[in-house]
Short mmCIF file of C-alpha atoms and ligand atoms in Angstrom, two decimals:
data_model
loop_
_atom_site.label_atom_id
_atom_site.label_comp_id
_atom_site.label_asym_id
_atom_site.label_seq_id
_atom_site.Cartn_x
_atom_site.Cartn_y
_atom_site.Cartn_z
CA UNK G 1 15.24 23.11 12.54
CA UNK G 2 14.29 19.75 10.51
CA UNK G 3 11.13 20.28 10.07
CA UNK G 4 10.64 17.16 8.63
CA UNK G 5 10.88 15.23 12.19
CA UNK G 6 8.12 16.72 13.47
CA UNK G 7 4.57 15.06 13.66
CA UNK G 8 2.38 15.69 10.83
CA UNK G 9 -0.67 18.20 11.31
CA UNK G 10 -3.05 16.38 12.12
CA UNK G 11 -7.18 17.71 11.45
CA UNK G 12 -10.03 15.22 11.19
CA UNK G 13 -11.71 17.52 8.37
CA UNK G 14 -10.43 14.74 5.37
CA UNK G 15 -12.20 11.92 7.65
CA UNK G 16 -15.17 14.02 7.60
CA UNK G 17 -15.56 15.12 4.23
CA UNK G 18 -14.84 11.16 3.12
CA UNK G 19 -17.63 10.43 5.39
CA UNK G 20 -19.96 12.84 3.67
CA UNK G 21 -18.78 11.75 0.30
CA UNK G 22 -19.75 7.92 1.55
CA UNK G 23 -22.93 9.10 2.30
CA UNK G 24 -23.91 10.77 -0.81
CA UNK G 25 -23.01 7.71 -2.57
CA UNK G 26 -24.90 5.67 -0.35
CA UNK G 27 -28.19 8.54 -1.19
CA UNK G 28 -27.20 7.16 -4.95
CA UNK G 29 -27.42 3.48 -4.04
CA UNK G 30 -30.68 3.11 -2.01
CA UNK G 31 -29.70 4.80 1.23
CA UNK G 32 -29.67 2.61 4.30
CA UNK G 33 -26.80 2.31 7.10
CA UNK G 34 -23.59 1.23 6.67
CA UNK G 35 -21.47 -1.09 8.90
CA UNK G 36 -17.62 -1.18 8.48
CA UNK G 37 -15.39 -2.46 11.66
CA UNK G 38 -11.68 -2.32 11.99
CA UNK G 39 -9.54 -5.17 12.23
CA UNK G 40 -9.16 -7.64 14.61
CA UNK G 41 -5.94 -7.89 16.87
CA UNK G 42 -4.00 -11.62 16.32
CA UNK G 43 -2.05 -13.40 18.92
CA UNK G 44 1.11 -14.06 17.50
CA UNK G 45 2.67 -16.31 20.22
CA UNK G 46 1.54 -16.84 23.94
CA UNK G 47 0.50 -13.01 25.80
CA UNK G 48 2.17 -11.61 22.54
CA UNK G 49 -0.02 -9.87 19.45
CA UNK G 50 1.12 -8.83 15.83
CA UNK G 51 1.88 -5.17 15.81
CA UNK G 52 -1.44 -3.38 15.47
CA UNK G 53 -2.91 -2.01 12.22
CA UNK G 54 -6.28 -0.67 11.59
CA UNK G 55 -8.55 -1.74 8.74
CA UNK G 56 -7.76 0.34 5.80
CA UNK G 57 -11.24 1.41 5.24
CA UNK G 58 -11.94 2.27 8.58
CA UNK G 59 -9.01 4.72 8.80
CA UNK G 60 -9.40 6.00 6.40
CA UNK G 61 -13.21 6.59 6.93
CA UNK G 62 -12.10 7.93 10.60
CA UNK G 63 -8.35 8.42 11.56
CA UNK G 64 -9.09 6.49 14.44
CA UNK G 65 -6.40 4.24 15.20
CA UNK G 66 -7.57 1.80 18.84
CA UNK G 67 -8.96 -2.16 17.91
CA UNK G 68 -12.31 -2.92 18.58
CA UNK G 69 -13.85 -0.15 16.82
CA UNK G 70 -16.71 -0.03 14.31
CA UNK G 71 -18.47 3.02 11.91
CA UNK G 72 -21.45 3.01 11.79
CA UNK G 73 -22.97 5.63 8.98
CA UNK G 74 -26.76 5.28 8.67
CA UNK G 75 -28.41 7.85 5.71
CA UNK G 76 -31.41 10.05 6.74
CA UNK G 77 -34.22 10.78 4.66
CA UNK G 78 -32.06 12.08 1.24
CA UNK G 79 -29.67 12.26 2.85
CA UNK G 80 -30.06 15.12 5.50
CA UNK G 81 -29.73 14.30 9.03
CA UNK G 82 -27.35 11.22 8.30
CA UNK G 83 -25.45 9.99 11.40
CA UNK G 84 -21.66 9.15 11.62
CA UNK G 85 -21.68 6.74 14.88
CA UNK G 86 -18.76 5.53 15.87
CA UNK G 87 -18.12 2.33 18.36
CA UNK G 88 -15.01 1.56 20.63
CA UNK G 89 -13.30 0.64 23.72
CA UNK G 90 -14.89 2.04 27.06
CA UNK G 91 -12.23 3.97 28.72
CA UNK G 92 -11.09 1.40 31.81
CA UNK G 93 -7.96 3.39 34.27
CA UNK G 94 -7.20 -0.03 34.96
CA UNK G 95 -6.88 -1.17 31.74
CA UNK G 96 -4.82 1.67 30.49
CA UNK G 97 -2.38 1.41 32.90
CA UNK G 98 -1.29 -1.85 31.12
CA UNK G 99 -2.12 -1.05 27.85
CA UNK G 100 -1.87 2.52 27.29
CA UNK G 101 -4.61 5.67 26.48
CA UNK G 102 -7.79 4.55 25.22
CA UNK G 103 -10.02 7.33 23.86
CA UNK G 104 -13.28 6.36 25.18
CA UNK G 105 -16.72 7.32 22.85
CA UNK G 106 -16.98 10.83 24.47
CA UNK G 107 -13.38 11.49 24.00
CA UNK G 108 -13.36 9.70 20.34
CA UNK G 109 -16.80 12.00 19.76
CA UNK G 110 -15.21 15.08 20.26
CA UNK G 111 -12.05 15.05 19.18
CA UNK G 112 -12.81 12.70 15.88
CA UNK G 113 -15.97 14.52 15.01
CA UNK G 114 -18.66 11.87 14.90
CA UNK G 115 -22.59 12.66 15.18
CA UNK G 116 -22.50 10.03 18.45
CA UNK G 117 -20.26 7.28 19.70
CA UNK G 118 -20.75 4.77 22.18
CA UNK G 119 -19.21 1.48 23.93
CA UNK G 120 -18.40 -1.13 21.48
CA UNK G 121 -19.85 -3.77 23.97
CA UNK G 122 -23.48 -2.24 22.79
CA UNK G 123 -23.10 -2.04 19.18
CA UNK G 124 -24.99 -5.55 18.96
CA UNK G 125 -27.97 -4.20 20.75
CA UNK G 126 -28.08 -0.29 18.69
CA UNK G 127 -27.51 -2.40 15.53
CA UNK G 128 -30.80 -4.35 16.41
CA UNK G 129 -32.51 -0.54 17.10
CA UNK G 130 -31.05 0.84 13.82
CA UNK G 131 -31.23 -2.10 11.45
CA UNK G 132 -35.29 -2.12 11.12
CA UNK G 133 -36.51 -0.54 8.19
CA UNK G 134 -33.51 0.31 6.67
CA UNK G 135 -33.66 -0.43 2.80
CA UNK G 136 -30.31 -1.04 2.43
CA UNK G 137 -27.27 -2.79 4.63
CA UNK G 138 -23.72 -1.70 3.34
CA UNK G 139 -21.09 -4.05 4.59
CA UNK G 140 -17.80 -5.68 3.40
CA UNK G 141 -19.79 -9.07 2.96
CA UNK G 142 -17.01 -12.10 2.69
CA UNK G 143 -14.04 -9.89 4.33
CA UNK G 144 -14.27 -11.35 7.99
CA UNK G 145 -16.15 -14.90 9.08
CA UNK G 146 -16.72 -13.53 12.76
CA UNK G 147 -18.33 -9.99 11.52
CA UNK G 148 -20.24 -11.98 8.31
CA UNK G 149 -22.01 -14.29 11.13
CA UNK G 150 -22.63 -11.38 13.62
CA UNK G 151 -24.38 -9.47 10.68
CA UNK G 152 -26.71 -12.41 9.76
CA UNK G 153 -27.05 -12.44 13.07
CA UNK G 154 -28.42 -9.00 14.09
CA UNK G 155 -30.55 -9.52 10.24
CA UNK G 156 -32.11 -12.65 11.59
CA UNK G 157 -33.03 -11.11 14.49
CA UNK G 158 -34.87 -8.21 13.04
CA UNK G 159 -36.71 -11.01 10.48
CA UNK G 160 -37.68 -13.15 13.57
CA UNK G 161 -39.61 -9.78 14.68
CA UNK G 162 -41.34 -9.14 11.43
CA UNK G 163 -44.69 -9.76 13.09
CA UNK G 164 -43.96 -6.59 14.95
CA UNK G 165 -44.04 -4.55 11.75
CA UNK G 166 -40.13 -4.29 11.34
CA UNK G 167 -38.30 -5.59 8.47
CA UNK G 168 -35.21 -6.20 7.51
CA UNK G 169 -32.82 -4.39 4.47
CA UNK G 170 -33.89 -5.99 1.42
CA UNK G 171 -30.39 -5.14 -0.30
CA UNK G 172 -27.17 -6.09 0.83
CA UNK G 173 -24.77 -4.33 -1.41
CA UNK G 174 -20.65 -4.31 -0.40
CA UNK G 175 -19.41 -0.89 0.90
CA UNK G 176 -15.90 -1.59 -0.72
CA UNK G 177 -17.19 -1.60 -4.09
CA UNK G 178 -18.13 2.26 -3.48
CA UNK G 179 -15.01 3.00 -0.92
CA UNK G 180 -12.72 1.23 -3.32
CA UNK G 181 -13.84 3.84 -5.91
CA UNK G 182 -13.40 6.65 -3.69
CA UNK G 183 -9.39 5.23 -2.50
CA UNK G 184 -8.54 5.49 -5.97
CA UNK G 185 -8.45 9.00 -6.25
CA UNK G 186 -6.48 10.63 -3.51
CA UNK G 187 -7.34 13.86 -1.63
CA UNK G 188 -5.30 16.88 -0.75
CA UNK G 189 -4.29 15.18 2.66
CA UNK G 190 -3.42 11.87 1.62
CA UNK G 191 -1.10 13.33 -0.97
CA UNK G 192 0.74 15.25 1.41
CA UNK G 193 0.78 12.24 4.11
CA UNK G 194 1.99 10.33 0.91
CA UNK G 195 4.76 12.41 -0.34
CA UNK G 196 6.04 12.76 2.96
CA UNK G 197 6.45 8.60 3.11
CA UNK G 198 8.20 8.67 -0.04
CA UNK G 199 10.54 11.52 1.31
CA UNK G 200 11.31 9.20 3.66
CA UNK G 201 11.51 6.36 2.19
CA UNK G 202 13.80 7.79 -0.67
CA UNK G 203 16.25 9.18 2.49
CA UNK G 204 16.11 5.40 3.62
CA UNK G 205 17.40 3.79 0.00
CA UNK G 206 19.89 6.75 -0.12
CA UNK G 207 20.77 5.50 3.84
CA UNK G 208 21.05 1.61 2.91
CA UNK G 209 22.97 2.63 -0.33
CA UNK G 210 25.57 4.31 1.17
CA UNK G 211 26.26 1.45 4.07
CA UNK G 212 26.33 -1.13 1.19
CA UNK G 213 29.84 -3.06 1.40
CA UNK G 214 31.08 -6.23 0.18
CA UNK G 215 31.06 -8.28 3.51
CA UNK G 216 27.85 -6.80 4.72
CA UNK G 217 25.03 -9.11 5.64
CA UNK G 218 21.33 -8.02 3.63
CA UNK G 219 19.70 -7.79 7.37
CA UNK G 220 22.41 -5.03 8.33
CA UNK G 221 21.20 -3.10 5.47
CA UNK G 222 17.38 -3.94 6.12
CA UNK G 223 18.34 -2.15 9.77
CA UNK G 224 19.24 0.49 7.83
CA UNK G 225 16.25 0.90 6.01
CA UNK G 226 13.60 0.26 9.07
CA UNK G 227 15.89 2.68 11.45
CA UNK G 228 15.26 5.81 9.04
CA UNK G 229 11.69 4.76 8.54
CA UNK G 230 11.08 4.73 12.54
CA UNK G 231 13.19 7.57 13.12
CA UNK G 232 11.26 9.91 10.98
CA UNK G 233 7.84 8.56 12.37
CA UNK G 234 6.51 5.73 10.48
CA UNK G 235 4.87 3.54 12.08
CA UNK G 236 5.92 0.45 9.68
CA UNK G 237 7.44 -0.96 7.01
CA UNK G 238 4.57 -1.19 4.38
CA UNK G 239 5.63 -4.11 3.80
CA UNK G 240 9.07 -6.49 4.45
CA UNK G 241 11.23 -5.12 2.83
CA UNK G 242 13.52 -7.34 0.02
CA UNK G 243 16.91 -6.93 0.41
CA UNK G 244 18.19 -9.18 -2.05
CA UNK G 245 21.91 -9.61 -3.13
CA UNK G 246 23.11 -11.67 -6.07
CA UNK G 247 20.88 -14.40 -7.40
CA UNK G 248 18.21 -13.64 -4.62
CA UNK G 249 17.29 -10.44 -6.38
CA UNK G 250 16.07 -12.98 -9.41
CA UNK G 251 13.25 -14.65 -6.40
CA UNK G 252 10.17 -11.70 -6.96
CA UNK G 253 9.10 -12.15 -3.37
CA UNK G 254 12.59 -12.64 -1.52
CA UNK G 255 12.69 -11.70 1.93
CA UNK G 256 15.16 -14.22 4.31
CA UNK G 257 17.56 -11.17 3.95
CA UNK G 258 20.05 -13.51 5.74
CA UNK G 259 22.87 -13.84 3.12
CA UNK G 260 26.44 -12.03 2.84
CA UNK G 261 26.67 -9.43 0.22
CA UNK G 262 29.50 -10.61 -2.55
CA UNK G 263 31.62 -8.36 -4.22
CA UNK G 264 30.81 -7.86 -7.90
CA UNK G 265 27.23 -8.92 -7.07
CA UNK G 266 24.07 -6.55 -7.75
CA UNK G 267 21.83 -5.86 -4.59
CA UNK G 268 18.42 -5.04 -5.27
CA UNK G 269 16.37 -3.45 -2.68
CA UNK G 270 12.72 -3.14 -2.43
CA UNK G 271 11.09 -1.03 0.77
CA UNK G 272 9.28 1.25 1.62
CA UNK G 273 7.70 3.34 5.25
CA UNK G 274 4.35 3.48 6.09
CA UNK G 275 3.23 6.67 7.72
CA UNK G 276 -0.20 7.71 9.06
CA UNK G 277 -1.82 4.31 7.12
CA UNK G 278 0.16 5.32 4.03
CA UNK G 279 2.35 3.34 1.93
CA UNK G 280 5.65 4.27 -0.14
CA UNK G 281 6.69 1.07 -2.61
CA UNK G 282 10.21 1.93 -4.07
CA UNK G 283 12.79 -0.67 -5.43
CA UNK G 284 16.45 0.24 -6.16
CA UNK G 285 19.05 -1.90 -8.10
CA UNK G 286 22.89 -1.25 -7.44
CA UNK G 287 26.26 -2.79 -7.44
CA UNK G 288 27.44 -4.06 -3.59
CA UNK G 289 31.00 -2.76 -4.64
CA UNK G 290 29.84 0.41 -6.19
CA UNK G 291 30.90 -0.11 -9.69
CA UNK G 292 28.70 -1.62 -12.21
CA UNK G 293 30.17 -4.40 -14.49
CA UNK G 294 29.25 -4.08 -17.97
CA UNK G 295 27.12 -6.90 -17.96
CA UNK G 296 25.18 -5.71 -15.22
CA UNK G 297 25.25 -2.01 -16.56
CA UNK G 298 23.54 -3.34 -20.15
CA UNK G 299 21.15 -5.14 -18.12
CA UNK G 300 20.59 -1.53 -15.54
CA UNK G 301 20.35 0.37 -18.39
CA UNK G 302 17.70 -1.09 -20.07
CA UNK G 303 14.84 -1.00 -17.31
CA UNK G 304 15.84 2.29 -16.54
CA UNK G 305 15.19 3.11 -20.24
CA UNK G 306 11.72 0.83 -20.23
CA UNK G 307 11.21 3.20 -16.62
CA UNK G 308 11.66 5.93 -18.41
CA UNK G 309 9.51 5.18 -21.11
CA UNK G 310 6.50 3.85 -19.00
CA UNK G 311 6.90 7.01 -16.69
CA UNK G 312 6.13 8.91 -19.96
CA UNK G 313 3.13 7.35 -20.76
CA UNK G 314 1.45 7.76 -17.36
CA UNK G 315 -0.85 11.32 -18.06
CA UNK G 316 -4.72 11.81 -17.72
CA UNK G 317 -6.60 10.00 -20.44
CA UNK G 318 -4.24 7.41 -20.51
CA UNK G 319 -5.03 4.38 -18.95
CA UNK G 320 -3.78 1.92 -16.44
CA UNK G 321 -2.03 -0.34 -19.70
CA UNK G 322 -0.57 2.28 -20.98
CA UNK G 323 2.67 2.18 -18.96
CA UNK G 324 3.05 -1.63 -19.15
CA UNK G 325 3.00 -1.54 -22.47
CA UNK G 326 5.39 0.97 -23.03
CA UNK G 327 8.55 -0.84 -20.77
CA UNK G 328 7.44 -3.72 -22.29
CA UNK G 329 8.49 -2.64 -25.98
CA UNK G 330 11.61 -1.02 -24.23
CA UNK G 331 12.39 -4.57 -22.37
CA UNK G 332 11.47 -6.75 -24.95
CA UNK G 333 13.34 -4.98 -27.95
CA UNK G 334 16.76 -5.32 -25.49
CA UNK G 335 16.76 -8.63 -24.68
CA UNK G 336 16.48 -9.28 -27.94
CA UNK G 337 19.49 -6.51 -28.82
CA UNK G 338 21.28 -8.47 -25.76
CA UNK G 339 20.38 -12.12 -27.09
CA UNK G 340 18.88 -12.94 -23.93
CA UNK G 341 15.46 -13.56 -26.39
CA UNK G 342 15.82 -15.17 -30.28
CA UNK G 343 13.45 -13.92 -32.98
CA UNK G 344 11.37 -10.93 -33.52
CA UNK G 345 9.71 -8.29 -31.26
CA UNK G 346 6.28 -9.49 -33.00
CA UNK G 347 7.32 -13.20 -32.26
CA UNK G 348 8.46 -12.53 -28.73
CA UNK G 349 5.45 -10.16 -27.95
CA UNK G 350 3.18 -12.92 -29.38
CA UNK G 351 4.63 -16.17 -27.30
CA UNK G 352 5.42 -13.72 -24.77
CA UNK G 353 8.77 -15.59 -24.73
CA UNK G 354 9.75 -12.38 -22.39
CA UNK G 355 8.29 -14.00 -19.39
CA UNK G 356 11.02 -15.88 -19.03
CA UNK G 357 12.68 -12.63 -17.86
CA UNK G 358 10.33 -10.34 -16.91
CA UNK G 359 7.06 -11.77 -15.49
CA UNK G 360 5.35 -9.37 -13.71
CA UNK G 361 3.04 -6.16 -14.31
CA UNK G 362 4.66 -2.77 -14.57
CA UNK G 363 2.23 -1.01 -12.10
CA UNK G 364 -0.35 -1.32 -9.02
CA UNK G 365 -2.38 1.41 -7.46
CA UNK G 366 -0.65 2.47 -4.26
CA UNK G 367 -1.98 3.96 -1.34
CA UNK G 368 -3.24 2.97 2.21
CA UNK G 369 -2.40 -0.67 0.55
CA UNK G 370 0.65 -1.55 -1.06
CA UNK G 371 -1.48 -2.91 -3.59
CA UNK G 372 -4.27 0.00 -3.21
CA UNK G 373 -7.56 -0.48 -3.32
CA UNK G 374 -9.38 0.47 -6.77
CA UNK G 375 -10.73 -1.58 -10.11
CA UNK G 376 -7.97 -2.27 -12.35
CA UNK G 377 -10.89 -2.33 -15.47
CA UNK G 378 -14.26 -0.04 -16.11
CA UNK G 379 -16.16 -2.95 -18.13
CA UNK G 380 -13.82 -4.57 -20.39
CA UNK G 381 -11.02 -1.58 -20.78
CA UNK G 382 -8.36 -0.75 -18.49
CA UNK G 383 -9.28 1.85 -15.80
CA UNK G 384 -8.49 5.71 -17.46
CA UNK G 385 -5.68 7.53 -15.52
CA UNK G 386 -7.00 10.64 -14.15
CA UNK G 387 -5.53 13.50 -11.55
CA UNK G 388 -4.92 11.94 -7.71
CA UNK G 389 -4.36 8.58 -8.73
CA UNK G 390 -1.08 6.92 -7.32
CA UNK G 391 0.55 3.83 -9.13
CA UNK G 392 3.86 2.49 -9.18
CA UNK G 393 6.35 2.10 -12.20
CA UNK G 394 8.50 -0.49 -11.66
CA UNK G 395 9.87 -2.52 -14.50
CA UNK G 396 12.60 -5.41 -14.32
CA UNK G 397 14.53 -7.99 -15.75
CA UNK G 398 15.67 -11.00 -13.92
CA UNK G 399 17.89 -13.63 -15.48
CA UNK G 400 18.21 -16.99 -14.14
CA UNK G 401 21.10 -19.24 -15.17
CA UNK G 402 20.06 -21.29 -18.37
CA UNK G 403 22.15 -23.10 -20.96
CA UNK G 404 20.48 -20.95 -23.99
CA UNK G 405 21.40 -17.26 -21.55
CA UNK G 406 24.55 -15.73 -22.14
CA UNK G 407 26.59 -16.79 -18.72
CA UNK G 408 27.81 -12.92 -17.89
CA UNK G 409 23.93 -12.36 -17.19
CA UNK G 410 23.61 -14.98 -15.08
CA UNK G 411 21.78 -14.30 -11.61
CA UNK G 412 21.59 -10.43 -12.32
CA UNK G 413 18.17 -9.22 -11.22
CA UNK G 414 17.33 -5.62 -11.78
CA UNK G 415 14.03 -3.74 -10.76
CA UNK G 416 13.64 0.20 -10.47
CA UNK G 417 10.07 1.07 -8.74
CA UNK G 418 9.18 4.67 -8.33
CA UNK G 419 5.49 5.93 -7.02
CA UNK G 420 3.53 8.48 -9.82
CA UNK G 421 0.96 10.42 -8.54
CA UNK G 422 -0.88 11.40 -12.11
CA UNK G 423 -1.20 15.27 -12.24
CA UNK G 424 -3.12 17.40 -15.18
CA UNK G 425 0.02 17.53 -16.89
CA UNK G 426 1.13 13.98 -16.65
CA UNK G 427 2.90 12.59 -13.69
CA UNK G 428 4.85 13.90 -10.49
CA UNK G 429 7.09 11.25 -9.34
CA UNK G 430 7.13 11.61 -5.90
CA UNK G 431 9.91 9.15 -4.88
CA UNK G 432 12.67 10.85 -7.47
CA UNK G 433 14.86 11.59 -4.34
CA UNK G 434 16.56 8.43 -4.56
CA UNK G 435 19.23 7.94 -7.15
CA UNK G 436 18.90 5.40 -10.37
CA UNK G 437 21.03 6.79 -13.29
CA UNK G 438 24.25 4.94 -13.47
CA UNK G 439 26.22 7.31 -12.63
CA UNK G 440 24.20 9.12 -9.65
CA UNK G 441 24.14 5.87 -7.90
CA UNK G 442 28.13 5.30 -8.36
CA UNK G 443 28.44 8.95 -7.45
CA UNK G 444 26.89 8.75 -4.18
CA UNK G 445 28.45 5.23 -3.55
CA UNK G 446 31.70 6.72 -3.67
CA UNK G 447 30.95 9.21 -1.47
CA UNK G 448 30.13 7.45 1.01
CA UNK G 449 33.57 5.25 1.00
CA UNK G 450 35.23 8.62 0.82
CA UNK G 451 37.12 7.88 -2.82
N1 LIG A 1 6.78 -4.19 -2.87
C1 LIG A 1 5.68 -4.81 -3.47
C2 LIG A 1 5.55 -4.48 -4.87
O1 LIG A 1 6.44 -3.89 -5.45
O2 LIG A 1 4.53 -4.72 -5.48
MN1 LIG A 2 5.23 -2.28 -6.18
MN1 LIG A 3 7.95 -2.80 -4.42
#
């Protein structure tokens, strides 16, 4: 049996123990009650919404998945008897017959192992109960204009009763700041939800590869991709995926994916599933006909070396830099070897005449967000690399047509992305699955056309 189809186990004992984890940090900072909601739902056109997604934090505070839902977490007295109360729909027979299962607070209570819950329609009046006397309010202040003016709200309201003895948090300090530090490092369950995406995701490139063909449109092979990521039970794309032949692979953000794919052209391919709230971020770079011309193998062959060289550098006690800085010597030493750049490494490091060609980061943390929560810096030095950390490695080069550029370059855009998780020993790269030597790619290319 493929195990791999079936739904992941799912136990709410991660959400908990992040919960506790909050509110020790929360003993650290003052105490108080925090307040973090979920997302909103948007309209996207008349009776029609945007597929749903919940607020990162919240999920991953809860696993609880249903709009209108807030957390409340208020501390107790150092931190013993602190309360996990959660918010959310009423359940409404009516309502679920056109809308589908709603958990309801008893249900959510139970089965999502909070202290209380209750109907969102009376979190306005239990904040007003709970807010008085708390020394500190944790919120995500600035995130959401509705949720900013309903906290000032319920604030005002307690100051208004000051005469009555009650007063309001002194301290308003952001929750993210301490849940942002938290994301950064992953636990036991998000690295299995997040190797499982990349499995995935890796079986999608290797699916999209293989249907590749001269003649193909990009949004054939972007079906491709989002029919193995929905077949094996993600929810979404992370995010839209690039599928990018020729001269489109050279636009960073490209994502009409309406063009016809030209023989002798590159395709470059950036996508990824998102399963449970979890995001895979992988970019492939190959030829639509299968067979690399020189040009665009000298070009292939140097990220993958600058890869290579950044995915060395990623190990504890290195530190978010580290990797950049390592496919950058790799990148900027072979443009100059292919005369894409003039001068010295010194020279082009210095007026950073590389940019031309390569003028983005090597890296972002990856996680619930494809650009993951987490401080980049600790004061003025980049952030150490430590065990549970996800990041991406994805170098590239991407060569525009220009009087001073060697024409057999022109409009070849390469970029090879792979997701680390850093380990005690240096990396595991959990998104290896999919092929990027040379002549693994051509190999499985050829396969597929049966030749
Ligand atoms: N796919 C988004 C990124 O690579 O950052
Ligand atoms: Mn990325
Ligand atoms: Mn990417």
């Amino acid at each position: 049996m493929d195990t791999s189809q079936l739904p992941l186990e799912t136990s709410f004992e991660p959400y908990r123990q992040r919960r506790h984890l909050l509110i020790e940090r929360m003993v650290n900072g003052g105490g108080g009650i925090a307040v973090i909601p979920t997302s909103a739902e948007k309209a996207r056109n008349r009776d029609t919404h945007f597929p749903y997604r919940a607020d990162s934090y919240f999920q991953y505070l809860t696993g609880f998945t249903e709009p209108e839902a807030v957390l409340v977490v208020v501390v107790g007295k150092a931190g013993v008897s602190s309360q996990s109360i959660l918010f959310c729909r009423e359940k409404n027979l009516e309502r679920e017959i056109w809308d589908g299962f709603r958990h309801g607070p008893e249900g959510a209570r139970e089965i999502f192992g909070f202290d209380e819950a209750h109907t969102v329609s009376e979190f306005d009046d239990k904040l007003a109960e709970m807010l008085p006397d708390q020394p500190v309010l944790w919120f995500s202040i600035g995130h959401d204009t509705g949720w900013d003016q309903r906290i000032s709200a319920a604030l005002n309201t307690v100051r208004g009763a000051s005469r009555t003895g009650k007063r309001a948090p002194a301290t308003i300090r952001d929750v993210r700041a301490e849940l942002d530090s938290m994301r950064l490092v992953k636990d036991a369950a998000e690295l299995a939800t997040m190797r499982r995406v990349a499995a995935i995701s890796t079986d999608a490139h290797i699916r999209a590869m293989r249907f590749t063909a001269p003649g193909r449109f990009e949004y054939e092979v972007e079906a491709e991709l989002l029919h193995e990521f929905r077949r094996r039970g993600c929810e979404f794309p992370a995010y839209t995926s690039i599928v990018a032949g020729g001269a489109n692979a050279c636009v960073l953000h490209y994502v009409g994916n309406d063009q016809v794919l030209r023989d002798g052209d590159l395709l470059l391919i950036d996508a990824g599933g998102e399963l449970n709230g979890y995001a895979s971020d992988i970019t492939r770079s190959f030829p639509v006909n299968g067979r690399f011309s020189g040009a665009q193998a000298d070009v292939y062959q140097l990220v993958l070396e600058a890869q290579v060289a950044a995915i060395a550098a990623v190990r504890p006690s290195a530190t978010f830099a580290d990797p950049h800085d390592a496919a950058l010597s790799v990148l900027v030493q072979g443009m100059i070897d292919l005369k894409l750049l003039q001068g010295s490494l010194n020279q082009a490091m210095e007026e950073e005449s590389y940019k031309r060609f390569y003028m983005h980061r090597t890296s972002h943390w990856l996680g619930k967000d494809v650009h993951d929560a987490g401080e980049y810096k600790e004061g003025e030095n980049w952030a150490p690399l430590t065990p549970g950390m996800v990041l991406t490695i994805e170098p590239g080069c991407y060569i525009r047509p220009a009087d001073d550029v060697p024409e057999v370059f022109w409009n070849i855009g390469v970029r090879i992305e792979d997701d680390a998780v850093v380990t005690s020993m240096g990396c595991e790269i959990i998104t290896a699955a999919a092929p990027k030597k040379i002549e693994d790619i051509e190999a499985l290319m050829r396969d597929a056309r049966g030749n």
